């Protein structure tokens, strides 16, 4: 396997001497070679940070480098993006990595173990150094303990042990909220619109969900920094109506600090008809984590410029409705000194006041929290149907009032469930799978779509349940069995009688779905119904995902794991994927439980033994998502025909543990038409001189502005091609390919000669057809159209023309095929390249000494080639243990040179039959603790050691 980009980045951060040749070689790969999936685009707009392994890190970020397979994550190496200032005062980032193993604490126990994902060894559970446990894992264990039955009857006020910033193992999420109302300090008429924005921050990615009322369809959402400058803008698609979903990726460190300190604001504007704008401050709020019901409060008065939001939840054991109000513009008070304002809060049903609370709030902090106790059965029913209204009014000479209906919490998250045999009440390994998605309406109706596959026997029960209070005593809420079809393996329908308590538990991830079969009456599959956070990917979550199961692997794998995946292809023919897995076996110690450490890949299903598979990503956790951009036409056709698959492999099942067939209809069979339209639009934008002047990376050449990354033919010589690389113009001479025809002519507007049509009509036939029908190939390298049948050397900026490769335009299909130049076999031992631009080497008149090998060019395209790893050269078929900076020699990984390509593989460890597993620092593979004790005993006892040697 080729050394991954992260490994090259780590080596470059510490010894950059070999980076340029490696990267140059990677740029010369043709589309026929295996290409890894592209990562998310790096941070743009000149923000300071560090680029490492294809990812962007903000200043002061720290991380453990992931070198990819077979190296994995270097847990004993910590990298830091250090800020640095240039002489001109420009701040940039520099990657600094160090070995943190020397920082490990001294342990007092004798049987210390190395836990997965850790650098330092720890004492076993119950030993002296238990306090050294990882803080993240401690918090997860704390959640686990709080989930026990004796803590199920906590009231809303007792939810302080839960934190919105720590909702799971390994991923920290922080929730924010913003109330947007019309601007009142402007001479323009204010807006009557009110919007509520729910935001979720995970590392450097901020997702947001927007609901709005009494305002037209928004056209733009902007997040403003502390100075009021737009730091991020989102153009709202025309199709998004009731709910707007968006994502801001790779937030810079300074902006993250502003967000955490509540210094940022968000605005939303409309463009249709009268322009309206609503603005609000982004704040943290403790009620977001427990919120299950919500309301947006608006005024009936035109141009009111006021509004509010209500966040509500039920007590876990009693029918008490807790709520918090956030109000804006309701109180008009211009004095600096705060005053008390009396308000009246009412719970209304069809204009009848059911409950009323009177209180005083301050003008500078108009938030209000209260509880409505002991709701009766009718009030609970109206609450579940979205028919209760909450109204807030001021009691003064000029009373002002806002109100809104209470419904279930709204967001862009998806309510879903993955059912597995490993999560059943009686865990098993059947290889089956169940998948479900849900949609909650404002009137309390719950739409559901459920599918099951790979079961050992017929389905006899499909139910939505509570967590069982006792073993084998299930609490069934709703029976979906009548809607189940044995022919399709699906159940589609609606649950129209949800109670308020059921809605509350659904949005608190406290419900489960159970599949009972003839052989497993208590349930063969089971899964928790929970919200999947919005990720910003273009996948259709309202449709049933692709089920992933061991049943679909060939041969079948009897596993307790299962999963499902959403897959889509956009207009640019890029593949978007999101994979969720569950049901893997858990260890005895919950603090070291890992859901999955595996690889996700996509491939083609055919009758041959050679399936074409593409690695999507390696991941650690229960979900993964991403975008794959460099997809072959063949794979896109298999996706369109439904003959493609997604597979997740683990260490126990490297050939695949769960798999599913993927069918994604697309129109990418003849290329990517969406990209052509986008390119034309970009060219119109980039050719605007006024826009180009604003870009700091623009080049000025021959009295013209050229955009960064653009290519053109200079006016001073048509046999040159120039490119703009961040304000630097690089011009390279055009290298013409050799022609096979006997006679050539030189066109006036061309640099390279072409075959004479009078002598070689076949060579010009394709060119004539291209000119008549305007067909040909578009090559990204030189950004030019090439006539069918023509050949050229590819232009790869900033290296110029590559003579070691020749590209050909294949007919009218528009496909470009590039391949390496075949060099003649040489008889001399030390060939040389006469010119740096030449591809093939030649035998010199005088033999060179072997010492010259170190300075020779490794791009030779003939014969067995050498490999370069780090600063060392290796002959073909040589093998070695790689040396990684800060880590040293990795004896558990073997690398070898395969005709100029370095391949590395980790030593395969056998599956151990024991449950008590340990690992020593000197060994590559774990071993059974009992066998290790016997070996240690034989080593310590002289008599036994002599017997063993005999």
mmCIF file of C-alpha atoms in Angstrom, residues 93-423:
data_model
loop_
_atom_site.group_PDB
_atom_site.id
_atom_site.type_symbol
_atom_site.label_atom_id
_atom_site.label_comp_id
_atom_site.label_asym_id
_atom_site.label_seq_id
_atom_site.Cartn_x
_atom_site.Cartn_y
_atom_site.Cartn_z
ATOM 1 C CA UNK A 93 1.021 28.180 11.419
ATOM 2 C CA UNK A 94 3.846 25.694 11.812
ATOM 3 C CA UNK A 95 3.405 22.024 12.696
ATOM 4 C CA UNK A 96 5.486 20.863 15.640
ATOM 5 C CA UNK A 97 5.251 17.217 16.725
ATOM 6 C CA UNK A 98 6.781 15.611 19.819
ATOM 7 C CA UNK A 99 6.823 12.237 21.547
ATOM 8 C CA UNK A 100 4.726 12.353 24.737
ATOM 9 C CA UNK A 101 5.655 8.908 26.012
ATOM 10 C CA UNK A 102 8.159 10.408 28.453
ATOM 11 C CA UNK A 103 5.262 12.267 30.077
ATOM 12 C CA UNK A 104 3.555 9.019 31.141
ATOM 13 C CA UNK A 105 3.133 8.743 34.941
ATOM 14 C CA UNK A 106 4.978 6.168 37.015
ATOM 15 C CA UNK A 107 2.638 3.312 37.970
ATOM 16 C CA UNK A 108 2.692 1.433 41.261
ATOM 17 C CA UNK A 109 1.070 -1.775 39.992
ATOM 18 C CA UNK A 110 2.997 -4.701 38.468
ATOM 19 C CA UNK A 111 0.410 -5.809 35.909
ATOM 20 C CA UNK A 112 -0.089 -2.569 33.971
ATOM 21 C CA UNK A 113 -1.891 -2.896 30.628
ATOM 22 C CA UNK A 114 -1.927 -0.791 27.474
ATOM 23 C CA UNK A 115 -5.506 0.096 26.548
ATOM 24 C CA UNK A 116 -6.501 0.604 22.903
ATOM 25 C CA UNK A 117 -6.138 4.200 21.759
ATOM 26 C CA UNK A 118 -3.762 5.131 24.607
ATOM 27 C CA UNK A 119 -0.060 5.917 24.772
ATOM 28 C CA UNK A 120 0.520 5.325 28.489
ATOM 29 C CA UNK A 121 -0.031 2.057 30.289
ATOM 30 C CA UNK A 122 -2.610 1.978 33.093
ATOM 31 C CA UNK A 123 -3.276 -0.258 36.057
ATOM 32 C CA UNK A 124 -6.142 -2.752 35.687
ATOM 33 C CA UNK A 125 -9.555 -1.974 37.089
ATOM 34 C CA UNK A 126 -9.462 -1.907 40.872
ATOM 35 C CA UNK A 127 -5.704 -1.338 41.111
ATOM 36 C CA UNK A 128 -3.924 1.531 42.866
ATOM 37 C CA UNK A 129 -3.595 3.838 39.875
ATOM 38 C CA UNK A 130 -7.229 3.825 38.898
ATOM 39 C CA UNK A 131 -7.244 7.623 39.265
ATOM 40 C CA UNK A 132 -5.044 7.823 36.161
ATOM 41 C CA UNK A 133 -7.934 6.827 33.874
ATOM 42 C CA UNK A 134 -8.532 9.013 30.892
ATOM 43 C CA UNK A 135 -10.810 11.955 31.659
ATOM 44 C CA UNK A 136 -12.871 11.494 28.534
ATOM 45 C CA UNK A 137 -13.521 7.881 29.378
ATOM 46 C CA UNK A 138 -14.316 8.805 32.964
ATOM 47 C CA UNK A 139 -17.042 11.108 31.739
ATOM 48 C CA UNK A 140 -18.450 8.330 29.588
ATOM 49 C CA UNK A 141 -18.455 5.967 32.594
ATOM 50 C CA UNK A 142 -20.181 8.722 34.551
ATOM 51 C CA UNK A 143 -22.932 8.835 31.928
ATOM 52 C CA UNK A 144 -23.218 5.058 32.043
ATOM 53 C CA UNK A 145 -23.702 5.028 35.800
ATOM 54 C CA UNK A 146 -26.259 7.799 35.615
ATOM 55 C CA UNK A 147 -28.245 5.703 33.156
ATOM 56 C CA UNK A 148 -29.005 2.999 35.724
ATOM 57 C CA UNK A 149 -32.581 2.263 36.780
ATOM 58 C CA UNK A 150 -32.210 3.965 40.151
ATOM 59 C CA UNK A 151 -31.674 7.280 38.344
ATOM 60 C CA UNK A 152 -34.556 7.033 35.877
ATOM 61 C CA UNK A 153 -36.869 9.222 37.974
ATOM 62 C CA UNK A 154 -34.933 12.479 37.844
ATOM 63 C CA UNK A 155 -36.891 15.704 37.566
ATOM 64 C CA UNK A 156 -35.996 18.447 35.110
ATOM 65 C CA UNK A 157 -34.129 20.382 37.787
ATOM 66 C CA UNK A 158 -31.978 17.335 38.507
ATOM 67 C CA UNK A 159 -30.591 17.198 34.959
ATOM 68 C CA UNK A 160 -27.520 19.171 35.957
ATOM 69 C CA UNK A 161 -25.388 16.020 35.788
ATOM 70 C CA UNK A 162 -25.871 16.043 32.015
ATOM 71 C CA UNK A 163 -23.808 18.423 29.932
ATOM 72 C CA UNK A 164 -24.571 19.514 26.400
ATOM 73 C CA UNK A 165 -20.827 19.675 25.774
ATOM 74 C CA UNK A 166 -20.206 15.959 26.455
ATOM 75 C CA UNK A 167 -22.791 13.764 24.810
ATOM 76 C CA UNK A 168 -20.749 10.781 23.753
ATOM 77 C CA UNK A 169 -17.436 9.017 23.765
ATOM 78 C CA UNK A 170 -14.806 10.687 21.618
ATOM 79 C CA UNK A 171 -16.966 13.480 20.177
ATOM 80 C CA UNK A 172 -17.706 16.661 22.133
ATOM 81 C CA UNK A 173 -20.699 18.743 21.067
ATOM 82 C CA UNK A 174 -21.680 22.184 22.267
ATOM 83 C CA UNK A 175 -25.221 23.435 21.675
ATOM 84 C CA UNK A 176 -26.112 27.069 20.987
ATOM 85 C CA UNK A 177 -29.336 28.936 20.272
ATOM 86 C CA UNK A 178 -30.193 32.297 18.725
ATOM 87 C CA UNK A 179 -33.440 34.300 18.663
ATOM 88 C CA UNK A 180 -33.708 36.482 15.556
ATOM 89 C CA UNK A 181 -36.061 39.458 15.462
ATOM 90 C CA UNK A 182 -36.437 42.575 13.361
ATOM 91 C CA UNK A 183 -34.000 45.461 13.752
ATOM 92 C CA UNK A 184 -35.625 48.343 15.680
ATOM 93 C CA UNK A 185 -32.765 50.884 15.815
ATOM 94 C CA UNK A 186 -32.930 51.715 12.095
ATOM 95 C CA UNK A 187 -34.955 54.312 10.198
ATOM 96 C CA UNK A 188 -36.233 51.510 7.946
ATOM 97 C CA UNK A 189 -39.451 49.689 8.892
ATOM 98 C CA UNK A 190 -38.741 46.764 11.179
ATOM 99 C CA UNK A 191 -39.731 43.186 10.375
ATOM 100 C CA UNK A 192 -42.461 41.169 12.045
ATOM 101 C CA UNK A 193 -40.515 37.983 11.413
ATOM 102 C CA UNK A 194 -39.113 35.786 14.152
ATOM 103 C CA UNK A 195 -36.619 32.957 13.659
ATOM 104 C CA UNK A 196 -35.082 30.420 15.980
ATOM 105 C CA UNK A 197 -31.622 29.002 15.163
ATOM 106 C CA UNK A 198 -30.299 25.891 16.861
ATOM 107 C CA UNK A 199 -26.532 25.435 16.401
ATOM 108 C CA UNK A 200 -24.263 22.502 17.247
ATOM 109 C CA UNK A 201 -20.458 22.709 17.356
ATOM 110 C CA UNK A 202 -18.335 19.556 16.914
ATOM 111 C CA UNK A 203 -14.615 20.346 16.866
ATOM 112 C CA UNK A 204 -14.401 22.982 14.090
ATOM 113 C CA UNK A 205 -17.704 22.197 12.335
ATOM 114 C CA UNK A 206 -20.823 24.228 13.136
ATOM 115 C CA UNK A 207 -24.193 22.941 11.915
ATOM 116 C CA UNK A 208 -27.392 24.967 12.216
ATOM 117 C CA UNK A 209 -31.151 24.431 11.900
ATOM 118 C CA UNK A 210 -33.436 27.433 11.316
ATOM 119 C CA UNK A 211 -37.217 27.722 11.741
ATOM 120 C CA UNK A 212 -39.003 30.992 11.063
ATOM 121 C CA UNK A 213 -42.464 32.624 11.024
ATOM 122 C CA UNK A 214 -44.069 35.802 9.664
ATOM 123 C CA UNK A 215 -41.233 36.428 7.215
ATOM 124 C CA UNK A 216 -40.752 35.623 3.538
ATOM 125 C CA UNK A 217 -38.476 32.904 2.211
ATOM 126 C CA UNK A 218 -34.919 33.798 3.351
ATOM 127 C CA UNK A 219 -32.201 34.189 0.742
ATOM 128 C CA UNK A 220 -29.085 34.481 2.902
ATOM 129 C CA UNK A 221 -27.902 33.636 6.406
ATOM 130 C CA UNK A 222 -24.758 35.339 7.729
ATOM 131 C CA UNK A 223 -22.811 34.681 10.925
ATOM 132 C CA UNK A 224 -21.153 37.880 12.141
ATOM 133 C CA UNK A 225 -17.994 38.161 14.223
ATOM 134 C CA UNK A 226 -17.520 40.462 17.219
ATOM 135 C CA UNK A 227 -16.936 43.453 14.902
ATOM 136 C CA UNK A 228 -20.134 42.822 12.943
ATOM 137 C CA UNK A 229 -18.232 41.603 9.875
ATOM 138 C CA UNK A 230 -19.691 38.558 8.097
ATOM 139 C CA UNK A 231 -17.416 35.620 8.899
ATOM 140 C CA UNK A 232 -19.599 33.086 7.087
ATOM 141 C CA UNK A 233 -22.437 33.371 4.577
ATOM 142 C CA UNK A 234 -24.913 30.701 3.505
ATOM 143 C CA UNK A 235 -27.114 31.131 0.449
ATOM 144 C CA UNK A 236 -30.431 29.435 1.157
ATOM 145 C CA UNK A 237 -31.534 27.061 -1.632
ATOM 146 C CA UNK A 238 -34.956 27.740 -3.054
ATOM 147 C CA UNK A 239 -36.177 24.257 -2.170
ATOM 148 C CA UNK A 240 -35.761 24.659 1.622
ATOM 149 C CA UNK A 241 -39.062 25.938 3.012
ATOM 150 C CA UNK A 242 -40.092 25.078 6.578
ATOM 151 C CA UNK A 243 -36.615 24.154 7.843
ATOM 152 C CA UNK A 244 -33.259 25.552 6.737
ATOM 153 C CA UNK A 245 -30.253 23.313 7.291
ATOM 154 C CA UNK A 246 -26.639 24.406 6.837
ATOM 155 C CA UNK A 247 -23.077 23.729 7.909
ATOM 156 C CA UNK A 248 -19.927 25.813 8.445
ATOM 157 C CA UNK A 249 -16.783 23.696 8.274
ATOM 158 C CA UNK A 250 -13.250 24.466 9.436
ATOM 159 C CA UNK A 251 -13.966 27.408 11.723
ATOM 160 C CA UNK A 252 -10.806 29.302 12.579
ATOM 161 C CA UNK A 253 -9.540 29.231 16.161
ATOM 162 C CA UNK A 254 -10.178 32.949 16.865
ATOM 163 C CA UNK A 255 -13.767 32.610 15.644
ATOM 164 C CA UNK A 256 -14.237 29.497 17.779
ATOM 165 C CA UNK A 257 -13.201 31.494 20.821
ATOM 166 C CA UNK A 258 -15.668 34.245 19.900
ATOM 167 C CA UNK A 259 -18.428 31.676 19.532
ATOM 168 C CA UNK A 260 -17.657 30.047 22.879
ATOM 169 C CA UNK A 261 -17.602 33.455 24.599
ATOM 170 C CA UNK A 262 -20.972 34.429 23.013
ATOM 171 C CA UNK A 263 -19.586 37.342 20.971
ATOM 172 C CA UNK A 264 -21.082 36.329 17.611
ATOM 173 C CA UNK A 265 -24.407 37.226 16.018
ATOM 174 C CA UNK A 266 -26.418 35.765 13.178
ATOM 175 C CA UNK A 267 -28.612 37.534 10.619
ATOM 176 C CA UNK A 268 -31.131 36.298 8.061
ATOM 177 C CA UNK A 269 -32.367 38.348 5.099
ATOM 178 C CA UNK A 270 -34.941 37.981 2.351
ATOM 179 C CA UNK A 271 -34.644 39.185 -1.244
ATOM 180 C CA UNK A 272 -38.163 38.650 -2.600
ATOM 181 C CA UNK A 273 -40.462 41.695 -2.426
ATOM 182 C CA UNK A 274 -39.663 44.023 0.478
ATOM 183 C CA UNK A 275 -36.224 43.240 1.898
ATOM 184 C CA UNK A 276 -36.473 42.096 5.512
ATOM 185 C CA UNK A 277 -33.772 41.281 8.024
ATOM 186 C CA UNK A 278 -33.853 39.598 11.412
ATOM 187 C CA UNK A 279 -30.815 39.517 13.713
ATOM 188 C CA UNK A 280 -29.940 37.876 17.015
ATOM 189 C CA UNK A 281 -27.107 36.910 19.350
ATOM 190 C CA UNK A 282 -25.729 33.358 19.538
ATOM 191 C CA UNK A 283 -25.728 32.098 23.134
ATOM 192 C CA UNK A 284 -25.268 28.879 25.074
ATOM 193 C CA UNK A 285 -28.212 27.685 27.121
ATOM 194 C CA UNK A 286 -28.524 24.904 29.663
ATOM 195 C CA UNK A 287 -32.098 24.113 28.573
ATOM 196 C CA UNK A 288 -31.081 22.935 25.093
ATOM 197 C CA UNK A 289 -29.954 19.508 26.252
ATOM 198 C CA UNK A 290 -33.254 18.658 27.955
ATOM 199 C CA UNK A 291 -35.600 20.443 25.532
ATOM 200 C CA UNK A 292 -38.274 18.221 23.953
ATOM 201 C CA UNK A 293 -40.979 20.793 23.085
ATOM 202 C CA UNK A 294 -40.547 24.273 21.614
ATOM 203 C CA UNK A 295 -42.444 27.314 20.423
ATOM 204 C CA UNK A 296 -41.690 30.419 18.341
ATOM 205 C CA UNK A 297 -43.575 33.457 19.671
ATOM 206 C CA UNK A 298 -44.623 36.208 17.237
ATOM 207 C CA UNK A 299 -46.746 39.362 17.328
ATOM 208 C CA UNK A 300 -49.845 40.114 15.268
ATOM 209 C CA UNK A 301 -48.733 43.731 14.918
ATOM 210 C CA UNK A 302 -47.043 44.610 11.623
ATOM 211 C CA UNK A 303 -43.400 45.731 11.760
ATOM 212 C CA UNK A 304 -43.351 44.866 15.448
ATOM 213 C CA UNK A 305 -39.649 43.970 15.695
ATOM 214 C CA UNK A 306 -40.248 41.681 18.669
ATOM 215 C CA UNK A 307 -40.550 37.979 19.349
ATOM 216 C CA UNK A 308 -39.476 35.111 21.555
ATOM 217 C CA UNK A 309 -38.824 31.405 21.835
ATOM 218 C CA UNK A 310 -39.912 28.920 24.476
ATOM 219 C CA UNK A 311 -37.943 25.787 25.353
ATOM 220 C CA UNK A 312 -40.028 23.227 27.222
ATOM 221 C CA UNK A 313 -39.689 19.754 28.678
ATOM 222 C CA UNK A 314 -41.635 17.344 30.871
ATOM 223 C CA UNK A 315 -40.534 15.987 34.210
ATOM 224 C CA UNK A 316 -39.506 12.353 33.948
ATOM 225 C CA UNK A 317 -41.945 11.086 36.586
ATOM 226 C CA UNK A 318 -44.718 13.718 36.848
ATOM 227 C CA UNK A 319 -46.806 15.746 34.403
ATOM 228 C CA UNK A 320 -44.977 18.973 35.141
ATOM 229 C CA UNK A 321 -44.186 21.201 32.162
ATOM 230 C CA UNK A 322 -40.959 23.165 32.652
ATOM 231 C CA UNK A 323 -40.286 26.063 30.308
ATOM 232 C CA UNK A 324 -37.777 28.857 29.718
ATOM 233 C CA UNK A 325 -38.660 31.985 27.721
ATOM 234 C CA UNK A 326 -36.146 34.055 25.748
ATOM 235 C CA UNK A 327 -37.719 37.391 24.781
ATOM 236 C CA UNK A 328 -36.547 40.172 22.476
ATOM 237 C CA UNK A 329 -38.164 43.567 21.779
ATOM 238 C CA UNK A 330 -41.120 42.926 24.080
ATOM 239 C CA UNK A 331 -39.947 45.558 26.574
ATOM 240 C CA UNK A 332 -39.177 49.061 25.322
ATOM 241 C CA UNK A 333 -36.875 50.707 27.844
ATOM 242 C CA UNK A 334 -34.096 53.039 26.726
ATOM 243 C CA UNK A 335 -32.695 53.967 30.142
ATOM 244 C CA UNK A 336 -29.438 52.391 31.257
ATOM 245 C CA UNK A 337 -30.789 51.527 34.678
ATOM 246 C CA UNK A 338 -32.794 48.260 34.586
ATOM 247 C CA UNK A 339 -36.403 48.339 35.690
ATOM 248 C CA UNK A 340 -38.858 45.627 36.712
ATOM 249 C CA UNK A 341 -41.607 44.953 34.194
ATOM 250 C CA UNK A 342 -44.706 42.907 35.136
ATOM 251 C CA UNK A 343 -45.643 40.218 32.602
ATOM 252 C CA UNK A 344 -48.388 37.648 32.255
ATOM 253 C CA UNK A 345 -47.696 34.138 30.869
ATOM 254 C CA UNK A 346 -50.734 32.143 29.774
ATOM 255 C CA UNK A 347 -51.322 28.598 28.535
ATOM 256 C CA UNK A 348 -54.136 28.852 25.988
ATOM 257 C CA UNK A 349 -56.334 26.344 24.157
ATOM 258 C CA UNK A 350 -58.560 27.780 21.398
ATOM 259 C CA UNK A 351 -58.558 31.253 23.018
ATOM 260 C CA UNK A 352 -59.463 29.777 26.423
ATOM 261 C CA UNK A 353 -56.918 30.497 29.159
ATOM 262 C CA UNK A 354 -56.043 27.249 30.952
ATOM 263 C CA UNK A 355 -53.168 28.431 33.146
ATOM 264 C CA UNK A 356 -51.796 31.856 34.025
ATOM 265 C CA UNK A 357 -48.594 32.983 35.741
ATOM 266 C CA UNK A 358 -47.806 36.581 36.750
ATOM 267 C CA UNK A 359 -44.243 37.633 37.403
ATOM 268 C CA UNK A 360 -41.752 40.495 37.102
ATOM 269 C CA UNK A 361 -38.777 40.478 34.754
ATOM 270 C CA UNK A 362 -35.935 42.976 34.374
ATOM 271 C CA UNK A 363 -35.602 45.073 31.252
ATOM 272 C CA UNK A 364 -31.934 44.191 30.700
ATOM 273 C CA UNK A 365 -32.430 40.399 31.140
ATOM 274 C CA UNK A 366 -35.922 39.526 29.902
ATOM 275 C CA UNK A 367 -35.508 35.735 30.225
ATOM 276 C CA UNK A 368 -38.011 33.889 32.349
ATOM 277 C CA UNK A 369 -38.218 30.313 33.703
ATOM 278 C CA UNK A 370 -41.140 28.626 35.400
ATOM 279 C CA UNK A 371 -42.995 25.311 35.734
ATOM 280 C CA UNK A 372 -46.639 24.420 35.172
ATOM 281 C CA UNK A 373 -47.409 21.619 37.621
ATOM 282 C CA UNK A 374 -49.747 18.664 37.346
ATOM 283 C CA UNK A 375 -51.095 18.993 33.816
ATOM 284 C CA UNK A 376 -54.332 17.040 33.539
ATOM 285 C CA UNK A 377 -55.080 14.419 30.907
ATOM 286 C CA UNK A 378 -56.813 16.889 28.567
ATOM 287 C CA UNK A 379 -53.897 19.347 28.730
ATOM 288 C CA UNK A 380 -51.425 16.519 28.089
ATOM 289 C CA UNK A 381 -53.509 15.400 25.090
ATOM 290 C CA UNK A 382 -53.676 18.914 23.609
ATOM 291 C CA UNK A 383 -49.927 19.249 24.176
ATOM 292 C CA UNK A 384 -49.283 16.077 22.152
ATOM 293 C CA UNK A 385 -51.458 17.351 19.293
ATOM 294 C CA UNK A 386 -49.745 20.752 19.057
ATOM 295 C CA UNK A 387 -52.937 22.579 20.070
ATOM 296 C CA UNK A 388 -51.651 24.363 23.190
ATOM 297 C CA UNK A 389 -50.519 27.958 22.804
ATOM 298 C CA UNK A 390 -48.194 29.918 25.076
ATOM 299 C CA UNK A 391 -48.723 33.696 25.259
ATOM 300 C CA UNK A 392 -46.610 36.372 26.944
ATOM 301 C CA UNK A 393 -47.904 39.936 27.510
ATOM 302 C CA UNK A 394 -46.661 42.992 29.364
ATOM 303 C CA UNK A 395 -48.955 44.695 31.884
ATOM 304 C CA UNK A 396 -48.566 48.417 31.268
ATOM 305 C CA UNK A 397 -50.284 51.377 29.632
ATOM 306 C CA UNK A 398 -49.005 50.134 26.256
ATOM 307 C CA UNK A 399 -49.411 46.325 26.507
ATOM 308 C CA UNK A 400 -47.509 44.223 24.038
ATOM 309 C CA UNK A 401 -48.122 40.518 23.406
ATOM 310 C CA UNK A 402 -46.474 37.623 21.574
ATOM 311 C CA UNK A 403 -47.675 34.016 21.306
ATOM 312 C CA UNK A 404 -47.011 30.713 19.559
ATOM 313 C CA UNK A 405 -48.115 27.072 19.435
ATOM 314 C CA UNK A 406 -46.156 24.402 21.328
ATOM 315 C CA UNK A 407 -44.917 21.474 19.209
ATOM 316 C CA UNK A 408 -42.283 18.788 19.421
ATOM 317 C CA UNK A 409 -38.695 20.021 19.144
ATOM 318 C CA UNK A 410 -37.682 20.773 15.571
ATOM 319 C CA UNK A 411 -34.228 20.393 14.034
ATOM 320 C CA UNK A 412 -32.448 19.052 10.958
ATOM 321 C CA UNK A 413 -31.412 15.923 12.867
ATOM 322 C CA UNK A 414 -32.778 12.557 11.715
ATOM 323 C CA UNK A 415 -34.627 10.239 14.113
ATOM 324 C CA UNK A 416 -33.391 6.763 13.193
ATOM 325 C CA UNK A 417 -32.440 3.367 14.559
ATOM 326 C CA UNK A 418 -30.085 0.554 13.593
ATOM 327 C CA UNK A 419 -31.205 -2.840 14.915
ATOM 328 C CA UNK A 420 -28.715 -5.638 15.500
ATOM 329 C CA UNK A 421 -28.626 -9.049 17.117
ATOM 330 C CA UNK A 422 -25.770 -7.890 19.331
ATOM 331 C CA UNK A 423 -28.087 -5.317 20.956
#
